CSV table of C-alpha atoms in Angstrom, one decimal:
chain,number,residue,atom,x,y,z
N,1,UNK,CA,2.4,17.5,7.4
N,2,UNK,CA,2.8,15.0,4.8
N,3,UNK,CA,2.4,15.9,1.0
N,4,UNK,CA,3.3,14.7,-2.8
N,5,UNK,CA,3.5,17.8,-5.2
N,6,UNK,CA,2.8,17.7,-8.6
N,7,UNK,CA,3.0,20.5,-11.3
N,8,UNK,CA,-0.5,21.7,-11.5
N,9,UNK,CA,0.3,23.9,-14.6
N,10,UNK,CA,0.3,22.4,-17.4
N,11,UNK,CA,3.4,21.3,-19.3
N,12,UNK,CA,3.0,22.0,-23.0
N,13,UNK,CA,6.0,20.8,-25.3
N,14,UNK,CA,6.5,20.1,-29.0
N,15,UNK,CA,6.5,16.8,-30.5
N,16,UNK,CA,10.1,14.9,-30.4
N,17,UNK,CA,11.5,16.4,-27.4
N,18,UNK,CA,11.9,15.1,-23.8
N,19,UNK,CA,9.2,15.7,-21.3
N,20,UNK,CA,10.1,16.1,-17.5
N,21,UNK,CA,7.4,15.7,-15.1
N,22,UNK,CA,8.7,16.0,-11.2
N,23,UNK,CA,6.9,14.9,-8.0
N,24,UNK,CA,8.6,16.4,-4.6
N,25,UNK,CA,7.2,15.0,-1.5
N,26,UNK,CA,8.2,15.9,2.1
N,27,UNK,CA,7.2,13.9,5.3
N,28,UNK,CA,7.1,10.6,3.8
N,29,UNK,CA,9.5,7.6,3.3
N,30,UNK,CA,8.3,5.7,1.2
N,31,UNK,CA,9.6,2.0,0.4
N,32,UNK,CA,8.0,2.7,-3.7
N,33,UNK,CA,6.9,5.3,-6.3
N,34,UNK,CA,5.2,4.8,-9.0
N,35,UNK,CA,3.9,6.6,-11.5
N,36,UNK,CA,0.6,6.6,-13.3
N,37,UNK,CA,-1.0,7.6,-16.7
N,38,UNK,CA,-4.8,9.3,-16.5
N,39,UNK,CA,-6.8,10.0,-20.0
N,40,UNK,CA,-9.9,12.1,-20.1
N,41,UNK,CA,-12.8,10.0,-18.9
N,42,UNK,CA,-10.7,6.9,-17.8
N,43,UNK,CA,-8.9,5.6,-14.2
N,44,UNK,CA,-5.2,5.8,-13.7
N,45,UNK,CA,-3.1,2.8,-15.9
N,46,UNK,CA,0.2,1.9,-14.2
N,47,UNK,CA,3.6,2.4,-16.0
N,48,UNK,CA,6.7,2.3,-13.9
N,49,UNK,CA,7.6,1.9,-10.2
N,50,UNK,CA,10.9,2.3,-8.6
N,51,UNK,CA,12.2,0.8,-5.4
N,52,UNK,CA,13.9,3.1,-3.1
N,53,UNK,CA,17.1,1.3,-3.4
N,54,UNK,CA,17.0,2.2,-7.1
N,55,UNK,CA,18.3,5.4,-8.5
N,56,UNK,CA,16.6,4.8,-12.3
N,57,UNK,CA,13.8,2.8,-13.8
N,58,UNK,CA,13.9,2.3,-17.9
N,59,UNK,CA,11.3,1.4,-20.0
N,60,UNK,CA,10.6,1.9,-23.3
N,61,UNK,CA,10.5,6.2,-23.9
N,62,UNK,CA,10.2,6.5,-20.0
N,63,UNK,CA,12.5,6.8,-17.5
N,64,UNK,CA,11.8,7.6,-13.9
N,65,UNK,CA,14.7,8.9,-10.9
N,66,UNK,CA,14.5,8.4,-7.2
N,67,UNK,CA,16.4,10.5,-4.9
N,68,UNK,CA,15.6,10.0,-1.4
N,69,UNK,CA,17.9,12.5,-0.8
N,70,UNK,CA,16.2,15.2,-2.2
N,71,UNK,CA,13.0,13.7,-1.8
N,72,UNK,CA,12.4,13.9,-5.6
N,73,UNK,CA,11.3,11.9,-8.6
N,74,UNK,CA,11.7,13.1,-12.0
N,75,UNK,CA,9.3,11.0,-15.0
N,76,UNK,CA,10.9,11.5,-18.2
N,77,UNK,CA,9.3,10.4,-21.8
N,78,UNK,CA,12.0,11.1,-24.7
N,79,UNK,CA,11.2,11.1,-28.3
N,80,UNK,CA,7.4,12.2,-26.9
N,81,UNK,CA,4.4,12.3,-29.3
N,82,UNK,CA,1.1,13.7,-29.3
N,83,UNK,CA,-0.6,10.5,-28.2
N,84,UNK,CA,1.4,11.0,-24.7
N,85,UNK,CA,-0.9,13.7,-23.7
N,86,UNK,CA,-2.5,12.2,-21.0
N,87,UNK,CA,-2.6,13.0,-17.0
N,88,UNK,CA,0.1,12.3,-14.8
N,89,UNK,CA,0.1,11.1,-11.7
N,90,UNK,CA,2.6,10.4,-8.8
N,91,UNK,CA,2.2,7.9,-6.0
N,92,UNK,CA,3.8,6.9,-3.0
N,93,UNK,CA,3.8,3.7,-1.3
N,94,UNK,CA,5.0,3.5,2.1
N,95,UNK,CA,6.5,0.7,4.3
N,96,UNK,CA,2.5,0.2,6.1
N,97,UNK,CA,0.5,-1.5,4.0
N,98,UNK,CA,-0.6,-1.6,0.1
N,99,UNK,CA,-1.4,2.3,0.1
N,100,UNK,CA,-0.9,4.1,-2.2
N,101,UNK,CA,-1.0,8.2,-1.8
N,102,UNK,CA,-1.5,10.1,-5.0
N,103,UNK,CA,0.4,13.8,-5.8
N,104,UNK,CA,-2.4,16.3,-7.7
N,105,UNK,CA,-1.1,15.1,-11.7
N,106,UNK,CA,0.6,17.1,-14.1
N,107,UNK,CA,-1.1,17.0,-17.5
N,108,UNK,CA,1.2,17.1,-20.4
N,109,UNK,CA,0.1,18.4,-23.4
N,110,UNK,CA,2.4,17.3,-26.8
N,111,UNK,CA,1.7,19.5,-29.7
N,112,UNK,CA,2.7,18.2,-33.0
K,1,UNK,CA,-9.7,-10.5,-18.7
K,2,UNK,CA,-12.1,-7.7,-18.7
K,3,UNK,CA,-9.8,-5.8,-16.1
K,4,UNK,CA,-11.9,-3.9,-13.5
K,5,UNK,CA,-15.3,-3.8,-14.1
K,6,UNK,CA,-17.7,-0.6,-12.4
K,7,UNK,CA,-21.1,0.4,-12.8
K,8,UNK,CA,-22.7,2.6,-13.4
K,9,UNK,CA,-20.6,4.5,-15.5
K,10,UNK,CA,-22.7,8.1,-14.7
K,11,UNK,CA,-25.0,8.4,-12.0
K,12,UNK,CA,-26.9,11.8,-11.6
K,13,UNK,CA,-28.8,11.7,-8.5
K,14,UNK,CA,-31.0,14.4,-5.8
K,15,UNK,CA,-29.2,15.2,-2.4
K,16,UNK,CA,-31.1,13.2,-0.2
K,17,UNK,CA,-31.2,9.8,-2.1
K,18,UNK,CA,-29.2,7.1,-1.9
K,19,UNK,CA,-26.7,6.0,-4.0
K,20,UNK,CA,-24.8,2.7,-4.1
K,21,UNK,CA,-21.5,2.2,-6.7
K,22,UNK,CA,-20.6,-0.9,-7.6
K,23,UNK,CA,-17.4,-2.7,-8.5
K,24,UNK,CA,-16.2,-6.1,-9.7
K,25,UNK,CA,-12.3,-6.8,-9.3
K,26,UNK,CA,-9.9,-8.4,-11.4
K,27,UNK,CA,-10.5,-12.7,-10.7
K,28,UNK,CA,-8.0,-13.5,-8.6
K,29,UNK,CA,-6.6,-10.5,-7.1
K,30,UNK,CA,-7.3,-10.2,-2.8
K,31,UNK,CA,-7.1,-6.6,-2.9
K,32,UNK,CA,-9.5,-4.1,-3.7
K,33,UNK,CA,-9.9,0.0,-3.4
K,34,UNK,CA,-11.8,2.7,-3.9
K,35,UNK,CA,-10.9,5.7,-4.6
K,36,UNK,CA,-12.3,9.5,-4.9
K,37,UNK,CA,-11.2,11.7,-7.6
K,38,UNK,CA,-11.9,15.9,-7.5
K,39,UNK,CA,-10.4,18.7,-9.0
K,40,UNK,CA,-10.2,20.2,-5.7
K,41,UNK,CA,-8.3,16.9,-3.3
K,42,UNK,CA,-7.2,14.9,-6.6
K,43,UNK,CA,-7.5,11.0,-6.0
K,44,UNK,CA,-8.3,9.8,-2.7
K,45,UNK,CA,-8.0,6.3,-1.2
K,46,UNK,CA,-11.4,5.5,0.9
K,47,UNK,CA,-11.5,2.4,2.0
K,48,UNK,CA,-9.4,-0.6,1.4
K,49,UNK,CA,-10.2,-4.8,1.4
K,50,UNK,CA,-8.4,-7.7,1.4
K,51,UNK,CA,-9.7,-11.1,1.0
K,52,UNK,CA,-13.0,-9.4,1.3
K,53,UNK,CA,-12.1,-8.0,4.8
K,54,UNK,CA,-12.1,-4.0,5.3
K,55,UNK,CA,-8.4,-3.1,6.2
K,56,UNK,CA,-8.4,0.4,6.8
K,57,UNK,CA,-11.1,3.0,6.2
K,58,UNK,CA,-9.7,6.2,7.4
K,59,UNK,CA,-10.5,7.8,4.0
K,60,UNK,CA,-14.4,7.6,4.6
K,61,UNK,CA,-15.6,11.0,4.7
K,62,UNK,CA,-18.3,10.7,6.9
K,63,UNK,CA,-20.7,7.9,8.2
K,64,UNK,CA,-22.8,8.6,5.1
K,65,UNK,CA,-20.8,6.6,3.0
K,66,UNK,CA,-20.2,2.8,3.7
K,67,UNK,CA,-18.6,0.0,1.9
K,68,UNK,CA,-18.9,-3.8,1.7
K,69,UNK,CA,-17.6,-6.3,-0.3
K,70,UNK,CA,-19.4,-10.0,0.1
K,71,UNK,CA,-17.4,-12.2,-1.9
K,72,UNK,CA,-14.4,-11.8,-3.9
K,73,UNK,CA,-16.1,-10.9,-6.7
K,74,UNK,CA,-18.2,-8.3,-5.9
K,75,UNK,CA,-18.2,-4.9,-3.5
K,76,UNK,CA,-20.3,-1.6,-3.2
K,77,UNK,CA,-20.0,1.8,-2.3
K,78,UNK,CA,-22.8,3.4,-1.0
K,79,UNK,CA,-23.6,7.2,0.5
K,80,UNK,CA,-26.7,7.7,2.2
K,81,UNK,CA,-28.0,10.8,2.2
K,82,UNK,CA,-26.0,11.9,-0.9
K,83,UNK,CA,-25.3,15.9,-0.8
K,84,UNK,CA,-23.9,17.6,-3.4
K,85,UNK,CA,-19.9,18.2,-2.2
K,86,UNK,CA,-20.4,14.1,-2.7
K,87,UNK,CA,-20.4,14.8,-6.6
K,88,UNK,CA,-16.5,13.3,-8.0
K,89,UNK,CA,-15.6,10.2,-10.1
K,90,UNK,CA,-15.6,7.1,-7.9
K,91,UNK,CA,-12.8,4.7,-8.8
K,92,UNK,CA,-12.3,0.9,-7.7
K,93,UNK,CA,-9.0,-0.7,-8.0
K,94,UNK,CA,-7.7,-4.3,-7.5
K,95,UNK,CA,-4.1,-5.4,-7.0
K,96,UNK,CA,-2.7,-8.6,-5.9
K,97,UNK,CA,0.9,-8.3,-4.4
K,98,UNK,CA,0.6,-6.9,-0.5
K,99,UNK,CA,3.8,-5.5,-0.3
K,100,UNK,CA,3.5,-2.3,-2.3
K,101,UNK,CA,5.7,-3.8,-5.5
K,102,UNK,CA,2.6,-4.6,-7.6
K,103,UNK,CA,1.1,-2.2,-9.8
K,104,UNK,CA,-3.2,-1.2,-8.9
K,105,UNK,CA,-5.3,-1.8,-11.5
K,106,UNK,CA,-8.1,0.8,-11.9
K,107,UNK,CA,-11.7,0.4,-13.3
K,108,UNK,CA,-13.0,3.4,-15.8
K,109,UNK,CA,-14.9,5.0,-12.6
K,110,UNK,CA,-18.5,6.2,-11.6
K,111,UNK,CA,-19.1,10.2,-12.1
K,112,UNK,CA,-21.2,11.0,-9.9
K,113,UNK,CA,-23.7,14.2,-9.7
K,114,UNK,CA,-25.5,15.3,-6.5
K,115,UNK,CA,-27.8,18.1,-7.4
């Protein structure tokens, strides 16, 4: 079966250092990621998508990896501050269509 | 641009009655989604349009819930009978590339309560 899987635990880390969020998905080929920020009470704001002929995506604090190869992306925020605690959330978009299929959301939690 | 607009922003209803979500998309953009959001199944695509025209509903749930979208500017979301496993935040989006490449732009959702 087909599936996108986020950290559901919480990631809790100290202002100032690099966060790491991962998404794995298995059964899918997808022609794009993206990757999505979710506050309390609010819907999903974009912030980066990646190709899958692209191995890194830069912008700003954020960096995101593909590797189709492991099946893996990797969402990176350096220098992170409190105000990027926030929800979130993977999605894949495959070949078919304007779809997009959402992992679970890791919420990151900066403590200053 | 006001970005997505939806409304009601809560809705707290009785199982049995009918609800109907509503959502107006970004001007100019030919696609619009809504989406289901639960603790339990995360976010959830239901039903998709473009230029107004359902695409692919393979997300509805049941026949309970049906979706329409009149004119570009305008679509709804409605469950009838509402039970309580319907209870979630309700999220339209509205995107304009077809291929994929173009990022979704999400409204601030309906939370929903069946009791």
């Amino acid at each position: 079966s087909q599936k996108i899987e986020q950290n559901s635990e919480a990631l809790n880390i100290q202002e100032g250092k690099t966060a790491t969020l991962t998404c794995n998905y298995t059964n899918y080929s997808p022609a794009y990621l993206q990757w999505y920020r979710q506050d309390p009470g609010r819907g999903p704001v974009f912030l980066l998508l990646i190709r899958e002929n692209e191995k890194e995506k830069r912008k700003e604090r954020l960096k995101v990896t593909f590797d189709t190869t492991l099946k893996q992306s990797l969402f990176h925020i350096t220098a992170s501050q409190p105000a990027d605690s926030a929800t979130y959330l993977c999605a894949l978009v495959l070949n078919a269509g304007n779809m997009l299929t959402f992992g679970g959301g890791t919420r990151l939690m900066v403590k200053p | 641009d006001a970005g997505v607009i939806q409304s009601p922003r809560h809705e707290v209803t009785e199982m049995g009655q009918e609800v109907t979500l509503r959502c107006k998309p970004i001007s100019g953009h030919d696609y619009l989604f809504w989406y289901r959001q639960t603790m339990m199944r995360g976010l959830e695509l239901l039903i998709y349009f473009n230029n107004n025209v359902p695409i692919d509903d393979s997300g509805m749930p049941e026949d309970r819930f049906s979706a329409k979208m009149p004119n570009a500017s305008f679509s709804t979301l409605k469950i009838q009978p509402s039970e309580p496993r319907d209870s979630a935040v309700y999220f339209c989006a509205s995107s304009l590339d077809p291929t994929g490449a173009d990022t979704q732009y999400f409204g601030p959702g309906t939370r929903l309560t069946v009791l």
